[in-house]
Amino acid sequence: MTREDIEFPGEGGITLRGWFYKAEGATGPAPAVVVTHGMSGVKEMHLDDYAQVFAEAGLNVVVYDHRNFGASDGSPRQENDPVLQHRDIRNAITYATTRPEVDASRIGVWGTSFAGGHALVVAAIDKRVKAVVSQVPFISGSRQLAQAVRPDFIHHVREQFDGDRANRFAGGEPAMLDAVTPDPTLPAMMPSLEAYEWFTKTSADRAPSWKNQLTARSLEMASEYEPGSYISRIAPTPLLMIVAAEDADAPYQLALEAYEAAREPKQIIVTPGGHFANYSGPGFDQAAAAARDHFVKHLSA
């Protein structure tokens, strides 16, 4: 397995850093897949495992940390801006096409969780993408906020957003909140116990650069983000959506509804377990194999 440390400019010139995996067995330019993680995730959180499966199948792979996270540059640190992130994915596609190992006419995009939403947006607007996999995707910020926050609290949440915006406008430091918490009654971006257990264990085992922190504006921007609204525009690019049957962090009901609005060619796979079940164990084996087969089928010469 050949893996190379890389860096390339993202939107606005920010330096993004990650890895390039060379397609195994390739004797000439081969397809490439751009792989990105979800909310607060860094590349060491099992993206290397997906990249290895794809590379063994003859696919080049670009994996990187989002701006403001992990090894990539950008500030404010720990700020999750969905618009800049999906624009960075398009820069990653451009980077891939400059490499001699890559056939620029055969590009795929794989995103998981929050970046599962990015994958839908990028596939809809960038027709260099010839196949897309959206895993446990974030679909609708407004609907997810409405599910996560009691209606009588929404006004107070928006007042906090406005206060943070005024403070930052005056030169103050961004307000911060936890990414995950063991107590679902406390404020956090992902207030489920499953999210807390997965992030804390995974960061301790393999991703020391992960931080349990996000800017408050990250939540505001997520609440404005509607990647599911792009899904009908993806065709004729082949879409594979992988949905977890017990997903409460990116509610599976929203993903299933969005899939109905997608046009052919499309395929959906429903895996057992919750939002994080597809990053290791049998869930990983099933999800990685399905994504690999989708890319091999649709990016073949």
mmCIF file of C-alpha atoms in Angstrom:
data_model
loop_
_atom_site.group_PDB
_atom_site.id
_atom_site.type_symbol
_atom_site.label_atom_id
_atom_site.label_comp_id
_atom_site.label_asym_id
_atom_site.label_seq_id
_atom_site.Cartn_x
_atom_site.Cartn_y
_atom_site.Cartn_z
ATOM 1 C CA MET A 1 0.000 0.000 0.000
ATOM 2 C CA THR A 2 1.518 3.322 -1.128
ATOM 3 C CA ARG A 3 0.395 6.336 0.886
ATOM 4 C CA GLU A 4 1.829 9.818 0.428
ATOM 5 C CA ASP A 5 1.426 12.903 2.627
ATOM 6 C CA ILE A 6 -0.064 15.723 0.539
ATOM 7 C CA GLU A 7 -1.151 19.330 0.746
ATOM 8 C CA PHE A 8 -3.102 21.494 -1.665
ATOM 9 C CA PRO A 9 -4.945 24.834 -1.611
ATOM 10 C CA GLY A 10 -8.565 24.923 -0.568
ATOM 11 C CA GLU A 11 -11.046 27.714 -1.182
ATOM 12 C CA GLY A 12 -9.396 31.094 -0.598
ATOM 13 C CA GLY A 13 -5.910 29.572 -0.565
ATOM 14 C CA ILE A 14 -6.145 27.788 2.802
ATOM 15 C CA THR A 15 -3.719 24.828 2.883
ATOM 16 C CA LEU A 16 -5.468 21.472 3.260
ATOM 17 C CA ARG A 17 -3.424 18.423 4.271
ATOM 18 C CA GLY A 18 -4.033 14.728 3.981
ATOM 19 C CA TRP A 19 -3.019 11.565 2.175
ATOM 20 C CA PHE A 20 -2.912 10.266 -1.374
ATOM 21 C CA TYR A 21 -3.310 6.507 -1.836
ATOM 22 C CA LYS A 22 -2.099 5.139 -5.156
ATOM 23 C CA ALA A 23 -4.324 2.636 -6.940
ATOM 24 C CA GLU A 24 -2.907 -0.853 -6.556
ATOM 25 C CA GLY A 25 -2.169 -2.722 -9.753
ATOM 26 C CA ALA A 26 -2.719 0.308 -11.998
ATOM 27 C CA THR A 27 -0.472 0.428 -15.082
ATOM 28 C CA GLY A 28 -1.690 3.854 -16.221
ATOM 29 C CA PRO A 29 -3.984 6.665 -15.094
ATOM 30 C CA ALA A 30 -6.717 5.245 -12.873
ATOM 31 C CA PRO A 31 -9.912 6.622 -11.299
ATOM 32 C CA ALA A 32 -9.737 8.674 -8.112
ATOM 33 C CA VAL A 33 -12.110 9.097 -5.186
ATOM 34 C CA VAL A 34 -12.150 12.099 -2.821
ATOM 35 C CA VAL A 35 -12.966 11.010 0.751
ATOM 36 C CA THR A 36 -14.061 13.368 3.566
ATOM 37 C CA HIS A 37 -15.280 13.044 7.165
ATOM 38 C CA GLY A 38 -18.228 14.431 9.073
ATOM 39 C CA MET A 39 -18.770 17.041 11.783
ATOM 40 C CA SER A 40 -15.506 17.555 13.743
ATOM 41 C CA GLY A 41 -14.053 14.262 12.422
ATOM 42 C CA VAL A 42 -10.407 13.958 11.362
ATOM 43 C CA LYS A 43 -8.960 11.637 8.731
ATOM 44 C CA GLU A 44 -7.470 9.202 11.257
ATOM 45 C CA MET A 45 -11.005 8.281 12.354
ATOM 46 C CA HIS A 46 -11.212 5.295 9.973
ATOM 47 C CA LEU A 47 -10.980 7.173 6.673
ATOM 48 C CA ASP A 48 -7.677 5.385 6.175
ATOM 49 C CA ASP A 49 -9.539 2.070 6.379
ATOM 50 C CA TYR A 50 -11.967 3.110 3.635
ATOM 51 C CA ALA A 51 -9.115 4.471 1.514
ATOM 52 C CA GLN A 52 -7.240 1.188 1.771
ATOM 53 C CA VAL A 53 -10.264 -0.788 0.553
ATOM 54 C CA PHE A 54 -10.691 1.576 -2.391
ATOM 55 C CA ALA A 55 -6.984 1.577 -3.283
ATOM 56 C CA GLU A 56 -6.838 -2.232 -3.220
ATOM 57 C CA ALA A 57 -9.638 -2.188 -5.798
ATOM 58 C CA GLY A 58 -7.588 -0.075 -8.208
ATOM 59 C CA LEU A 59 -8.788 3.389 -7.186
ATOM 60 C CA ASN A 60 -6.602 6.354 -6.306
ATOM 61 C CA VAL A 61 -7.821 8.089 -3.151
ATOM 62 C CA VAL A 62 -7.494 11.658 -1.834
ATOM 63 C CA VAL A 63 -8.172 11.890 1.922
ATOM 64 C CA TYR A 64 -7.778 15.121 3.884
ATOM 65 C CA ASP A 65 -8.820 17.047 6.986
ATOM 66 C CA HIS A 66 -11.382 19.800 6.574
ATOM 67 C CA ARG A 67 -10.167 23.381 6.980
ATOM 68 C CA ASN A 68 -9.866 24.405 10.654
ATOM 69 C CA PHE A 69 -9.468 20.775 11.755
ATOM 70 C CA GLY A 70 -6.668 18.280 12.246
ATOM 71 C CA ALA A 71 -3.613 18.806 10.056
ATOM 72 C CA SER A 72 -5.211 21.405 7.782
ATOM 73 C CA ASP A 73 -4.832 25.154 8.208
ATOM 74 C CA GLY A 74 -7.630 27.634 8.746
ATOM 75 C CA SER A 75 -9.231 29.702 11.472
ATOM 76 C CA PRO A 76 -11.188 29.987 13.629
ATOM 77 C CA ARG A 77 -10.044 26.544 14.680
ATOM 78 C CA GLN A 78 -12.842 24.017 15.153
ATOM 79 C CA GLU A 79 -15.256 25.981 12.969
ATOM 80 C CA ASN A 80 -17.367 23.806 10.692
ATOM 81 C CA ASP A 81 -18.450 25.850 7.661
ATOM 82 C CA PRO A 82 -20.453 23.635 5.270
ATOM 83 C CA VAL A 83 -20.240 25.945 2.266
ATOM 84 C CA LEU A 84 -16.464 26.295 2.431
ATOM 85 C CA GLN A 85 -16.137 22.570 3.072
ATOM 86 C CA HIS A 86 -18.021 21.514 -0.030
ATOM 87 C CA ARG A 87 -16.087 24.086 -2.058
ATOM 88 C CA ASP A 88 -12.884 22.552 -0.685
ATOM 89 C CA ILE A 89 -14.039 19.164 -1.957
ATOM 90 C CA ARG A 90 -14.184 20.677 -5.433
ATOM 91 C CA ASN A 91 -10.608 21.921 -4.951
ATOM 92 C CA ALA A 92 -9.633 18.401 -3.905
ATOM 93 C CA ILE A 93 -11.121 17.125 -7.162
ATOM 94 C CA THR A 94 -9.017 19.654 -9.057
ATOM 95 C CA TYR A 95 -5.936 18.556 -7.120
ATOM 96 C CA ALA A 96 -6.623 14.929 -7.989
ATOM 97 C CA THR A 97 -6.895 15.731 -11.691
ATOM 98 C CA THR A 98 -3.398 17.279 -11.669
ATOM 99 C CA ARG A 99 -1.783 14.020 -10.609
ATOM 100 C CA PRO A 100 -0.316 11.823 -13.345
ATOM 101 C CA GLU A 101 -1.724 8.713 -11.648
ATOM 102 C CA VAL A 102 -5.303 9.980 -12.064
ATOM 103 C CA ASP A 103 -7.658 9.756 -15.026
ATOM 104 C CA ALA A 104 -9.442 13.110 -14.748
ATOM 105 C CA SER A 105 -12.498 11.772 -16.547
ATOM 106 C CA ARG A 106 -13.171 9.224 -13.771
ATOM 107 C CA ILE A 107 -13.658 10.986 -10.426
ATOM 108 C CA GLY A 108 -15.779 9.830 -7.498
ATOM 109 C CA VAL A 109 -16.780 11.482 -4.221
ATOM 110 C CA TRP A 110 -17.411 9.701 -0.906
ATOM 111 C CA GLY A 111 -18.659 11.562 2.148
ATOM 112 C CA THR A 112 -19.924 10.411 5.507
ATOM 113 C CA SER A 113 -22.251 12.040 8.048
ATOM 114 C CA PHE A 114 -22.054 15.852 7.613
ATOM 115 C CA ALA A 115 -19.865 15.276 4.547
ATOM 116 C CA GLY A 116 -22.462 12.796 3.316
ATOM 117 C CA GLY A 117 -24.486 15.964 2.754
ATOM 118 C CA HIS A 118 -21.508 17.607 1.049
ATOM 119 C CA ALA A 119 -21.260 14.625 -1.311
ATOM 120 C CA LEU A 120 -24.839 15.239 -2.446
ATOM 121 C CA VAL A 121 -24.205 18.938 -3.065
ATOM 122 C CA VAL A 122 -20.919 18.431 -4.922
ATOM 123 C CA ALA A 123 -22.314 15.646 -7.118
ATOM 124 C CA ALA A 124 -25.246 17.900 -8.029
ATOM 125 C CA ILE A 125 -23.214 20.943 -9.004
ATOM 126 C CA ASP A 126 -19.865 19.542 -10.219
ATOM 127 C CA LYS A 127 -20.295 17.254 -13.197
ATOM 128 C CA ARG A 128 -16.664 16.176 -13.071
ATOM 129 C CA VAL A 129 -18.031 13.737 -10.482
ATOM 130 C CA LYS A 130 -18.963 10.471 -12.211
ATOM 131 C CA ALA A 131 -20.073 8.487 -9.136
ATOM 132 C CA VAL A 132 -21.021 9.452 -5.578
ATOM 133 C CA VAL A 133 -21.478 7.656 -2.258
ATOM 134 C CA SER A 134 -23.323 9.432 0.551
ATOM 135 C CA GLN A 135 -23.037 7.536 3.840
ATOM 136 C CA VAL A 136 -25.360 8.241 6.816
ATOM 137 C CA PRO A 137 -25.885 11.729 5.375
ATOM 138 C CA PHE A 138 -26.873 14.981 7.023
ATOM 139 C CA ILE A 139 -29.938 16.050 5.017
ATOM 140 C CA SER A 140 -31.635 19.125 6.515
ATOM 141 C CA GLY A 141 -30.310 21.544 9.107
ATOM 142 C CA SER A 142 -33.668 23.188 9.757
ATOM 143 C CA ARG A 143 -35.472 19.890 10.274
ATOM 144 C CA GLN A 144 -32.706 18.434 12.409
ATOM 145 C CA LEU A 145 -32.628 21.531 14.619
ATOM 146 C CA ALA A 146 -36.398 21.310 15.011
ATOM 147 C CA GLN A 147 -36.040 17.684 16.136
ATOM 148 C CA ALA A 148 -33.133 18.397 18.493
ATOM 149 C CA VAL A 149 -34.391 21.560 20.238
ATOM 150 C CA ARG A 150 -37.743 22.023 21.943
ATOM 151 C CA PRO A 151 -39.880 24.629 20.133
ATOM 152 C CA ASP A 152 -40.003 26.882 23.201
ATOM 153 C CA PHE A 153 -36.175 26.863 23.335
ATOM 154 C CA ILE A 154 -35.553 27.745 19.674
ATOM 155 C CA HIS A 155 -35.896 31.481 20.357
ATOM 156 C CA HIS A 156 -33.271 31.311 23.118
ATOM 157 C CA VAL A 157 -30.896 29.380 20.865
ATOM 158 C CA ARG A 158 -31.225 32.022 18.165
ATOM 159 C CA GLU A 159 -30.602 34.771 20.722
ATOM 160 C CA GLN A 160 -27.354 33.005 21.620
ATOM 161 C CA PHE A 161 -26.388 32.854 17.939
ATOM 162 C CA ASP A 162 -27.059 36.598 17.618
ATOM 163 C CA GLY A 163 -25.029 37.364 20.738
ATOM 164 C CA ASP A 164 -22.066 35.361 19.442
ATOM 165 C CA ARG A 165 -22.285 37.118 16.073
ATOM 166 C CA ALA A 166 -22.253 40.554 17.769
ATOM 167 C CA ASN A 167 -19.298 39.572 19.944
ATOM 168 C CA ARG A 168 -17.284 38.313 16.990
ATOM 169 C CA PHE A 169 -18.162 41.409 14.960
ATOM 170 C CA ALA A 170 -16.658 43.509 17.773
ATOM 171 C CA GLY A 171 -13.447 41.464 17.693
ATOM 172 C CA GLY A 172 -14.252 38.997 20.448
ATOM 173 C CA GLU A 173 -13.332 35.335 20.505
ATOM 174 C CA PRO A 174 -15.849 32.814 19.125
ATOM 175 C CA ALA A 175 -18.177 31.154 21.599
ATOM 176 C CA MET A 176 -17.448 27.429 21.834
ATOM 177 C CA LEU A 177 -19.493 24.351 22.645
ATOM 178 C CA ASP A 178 -18.697 20.680 23.057
ATOM 179 C CA ALA A 179 -18.912 18.471 20.007
ATOM 180 C CA VAL A 180 -20.211 15.580 22.137
ATOM 181 C CA THR A 181 -21.317 15.111 25.740
ATOM 182 C CA PRO A 182 -22.096 12.121 27.992
ATOM 183 C CA ASP A 183 -25.160 14.003 29.292
ATOM 184 C CA PRO A 184 -27.786 14.504 26.555
ATOM 185 C CA THR A 185 -29.378 17.313 28.573
ATOM 186 C CA LEU A 186 -26.242 19.471 28.166
ATOM 187 C CA PRO A 187 -25.604 21.613 25.067
ATOM 188 C CA ALA A 188 -23.454 19.940 22.421
ATOM 189 C CA MET A 189 -23.361 19.631 18.658
ATOM 190 C CA MET A 190 -24.064 15.892 18.855
ATOM 191 C CA PRO A 191 -25.734 15.273 22.221
ATOM 192 C CA SER A 192 -26.200 11.498 21.937
ATOM 193 C CA LEU A 193 -24.436 9.002 24.181
ATOM 194 C CA GLU A 194 -23.513 6.950 21.100
ATOM 195 C CA ALA A 195 -21.669 9.943 19.622
ATOM 196 C CA TYR A 196 -19.825 10.622 22.888
ATOM 197 C CA GLU A 197 -18.691 7.026 23.249
ATOM 198 C CA TRP A 198 -17.569 6.722 19.621
ATOM 199 C CA PHE A 199 -15.635 9.982 19.447
ATOM 200 C CA THR A 200 -13.915 9.613 22.802
ATOM 201 C CA LYS A 201 -12.902 5.994 22.188
ATOM 202 C CA THR A 202 -11.829 6.550 18.582
ATOM 203 C CA SER A 203 -9.809 9.651 19.408
ATOM 204 C CA ALA A 204 -8.047 7.848 22.259
ATOM 205 C CA ASP A 205 -7.279 4.803 20.100
ATOM 206 C CA ARG A 206 -6.197 6.431 16.849
ATOM 207 C CA ALA A 207 -6.899 10.169 16.456
ATOM 208 C CA PRO A 208 -5.163 12.306 19.110
ATOM 209 C CA SER A 209 -5.635 15.457 16.980
ATOM 210 C CA TRP A 210 -9.424 15.324 17.443
ATOM 211 C CA LYS A 211 -10.805 17.927 19.853
ATOM 212 C CA ASN A 212 -14.150 17.842 21.613
ATOM 213 C CA GLN A 213 -14.949 21.395 20.648
ATOM 214 C CA LEU A 214 -16.724 23.379 17.928
ATOM 215 C CA THR A 215 -17.563 27.026 17.524
ATOM 216 C CA ALA A 216 -21.134 27.961 18.327
ATOM 217 C CA ARG A 217 -21.394 29.367 14.811
ATOM 218 C CA SER A 218 -20.830 25.825 13.531
ATOM 219 C CA LEU A 219 -24.242 24.929 14.938
ATOM 220 C CA GLU A 220 -25.805 28.046 13.432
ATOM 221 C CA MET A 221 -24.351 27.293 10.000
ATOM 222 C CA ALA A 222 -25.406 23.646 10.226
ATOM 223 C CA SER A 223 -28.970 24.751 10.983
ATOM 224 C CA GLU A 224 -28.961 26.757 7.713
ATOM 225 C CA TYR A 225 -27.594 23.914 5.569
ATOM 226 C CA GLU A 226 -30.000 21.957 3.337
ATOM 227 C CA PRO A 227 -27.977 19.483 1.244
ATOM 228 C CA GLY A 228 -31.007 17.260 0.683
ATOM 229 C CA SER A 229 -32.498 19.974 -1.501
ATOM 230 C CA TYR A 230 -29.836 19.226 -4.132
ATOM 231 C CA ILE A 231 -30.517 15.519 -4.456
ATOM 232 C CA SER A 232 -32.835 15.647 -7.483
ATOM 233 C CA ARG A 233 -30.056 17.362 -9.451
ATOM 234 C CA ILE A 234 -27.465 14.599 -9.062
ATOM 235 C CA ALA A 235 -28.688 12.428 -11.957
ATOM 236 C CA PRO A 236 -27.402 11.173 -14.292
ATOM 237 C CA THR A 237 -24.431 10.749 -11.918
ATOM 238 C CA PRO A 238 -24.916 7.353 -10.203
ATOM 239 C CA LEU A 239 -25.773 7.721 -6.509
ATOM 240 C CA LEU A 240 -25.323 5.199 -3.708
ATOM 241 C CA MET A 241 -26.813 6.172 -0.352
ATOM 242 C CA ILE A 242 -25.890 4.127 2.725
ATOM 243 C CA VAL A 243 -28.321 4.627 5.614
ATOM 244 C CA ALA A 244 -28.077 3.205 9.147
ATOM 245 C CA ALA A 245 -31.353 1.693 10.342
ATOM 246 C CA GLU A 246 -31.069 3.090 13.878
ATOM 247 C CA ASP A 247 -29.401 6.419 13.082
ATOM 248 C CA ALA A 248 -30.437 9.143 15.511
ATOM 249 C CA ASP A 249 -27.534 11.546 14.873
ATOM 250 C CA ALA A 250 -28.351 12.047 11.181
ATOM 251 C CA PRO A 251 -31.957 10.803 11.333
ATOM 252 C CA TYR A 252 -32.498 7.949 8.905
ATOM 253 C CA GLN A 253 -36.058 9.091 8.183
ATOM 254 C CA LEU A 254 -34.722 12.259 6.562
ATOM 255 C CA ALA A 255 -32.287 10.264 4.442
ATOM 256 C CA LEU A 256 -35.005 7.871 3.268
ATOM 257 C CA GLU A 257 -37.271 10.785 2.307
ATOM 258 C CA ALA A 258 -34.452 12.488 0.421
ATOM 259 C CA TYR A 259 -33.628 9.293 -1.445
ATOM 260 C CA GLU A 260 -37.158 9.186 -2.807
ATOM 261 C CA ALA A 261 -36.533 12.565 -4.467
ATOM 262 C CA ALA A 262 -33.342 11.364 -6.172
ATOM 263 C CA ARG A 263 -33.562 10.333 -9.813
ATOM 264 C CA GLU A 264 -32.128 7.235 -11.408
ATOM 265 C CA PRO A 265 -29.544 5.806 -11.475
ATOM 266 C CA LYS A 266 -29.630 5.381 -7.716
ATOM 267 C CA GLN A 267 -29.207 2.668 -5.108
ATOM 268 C CA ILE A 268 -29.794 2.551 -1.371
ATOM 269 C CA ILE A 269 -28.420 0.173 1.240
ATOM 270 C CA VAL A 270 -29.756 0.100 4.801
ATOM 271 C CA THR A 271 -27.202 -1.210 7.298
ATOM 272 C CA PRO A 272 -27.956 -2.342 10.854
ATOM 273 C CA GLY A 273 -27.046 -0.260 13.886
ATOM 274 C CA GLY A 274 -26.644 3.405 14.603
ATOM 275 C CA HIS A 275 -24.817 6.327 13.065
ATOM 276 C CA PHE A 276 -21.306 5.097 13.895
ATOM 277 C CA ALA A 277 -21.729 1.394 13.171
ATOM 278 C CA ASN A 278 -20.187 1.600 9.686
ATOM 279 C CA TYR A 279 -16.727 2.717 10.821
ATOM 280 C CA SER A 280 -15.552 -0.629 12.192
ATOM 281 C CA GLY A 281 -16.529 -4.285 12.455
ATOM 282 C CA PRO A 282 -19.201 -5.904 10.264
ATOM 283 C CA GLY A 283 -20.805 -2.536 9.504
ATOM 284 C CA PHE A 284 -17.552 -1.287 8.020
ATOM 285 C CA ASP A 285 -17.121 -4.433 5.941
ATOM 286 C CA GLN A 286 -20.595 -4.066 4.446
ATOM 287 C CA ALA A 287 -20.459 -0.313 3.839
ATOM 288 C CA ALA A 288 -16.902 -0.263 2.465
ATOM 289 C CA ALA A 289 -17.595 -3.161 0.094
ATOM 290 C CA ALA A 290 -20.772 -1.519 -1.209
ATOM 291 C CA ALA A 291 -18.990 1.796 -1.811
ATOM 292 C CA ARG A 292 -16.023 0.052 -3.449
ATOM 293 C CA ASP A 293 -18.278 -1.891 -5.804
ATOM 294 C CA HIS A 294 -20.224 1.256 -6.703
ATOM 295 C CA PHE A 295 -17.061 3.128 -7.643
ATOM 296 C CA VAL A 296 -15.509 0.210 -9.520
ATOM 297 C CA LYS A 297 -18.697 -0.302 -11.516
ATOM 298 C CA HIS A 298 -19.243 3.329 -12.470
ATOM 299 C CA LEU A 299 -15.656 4.547 -12.787
ATOM 300 C CA SER A 300 -14.427 1.654 -14.903
ATOM 301 C CA ALA A 301 -12.898 2.531 -18.262
#
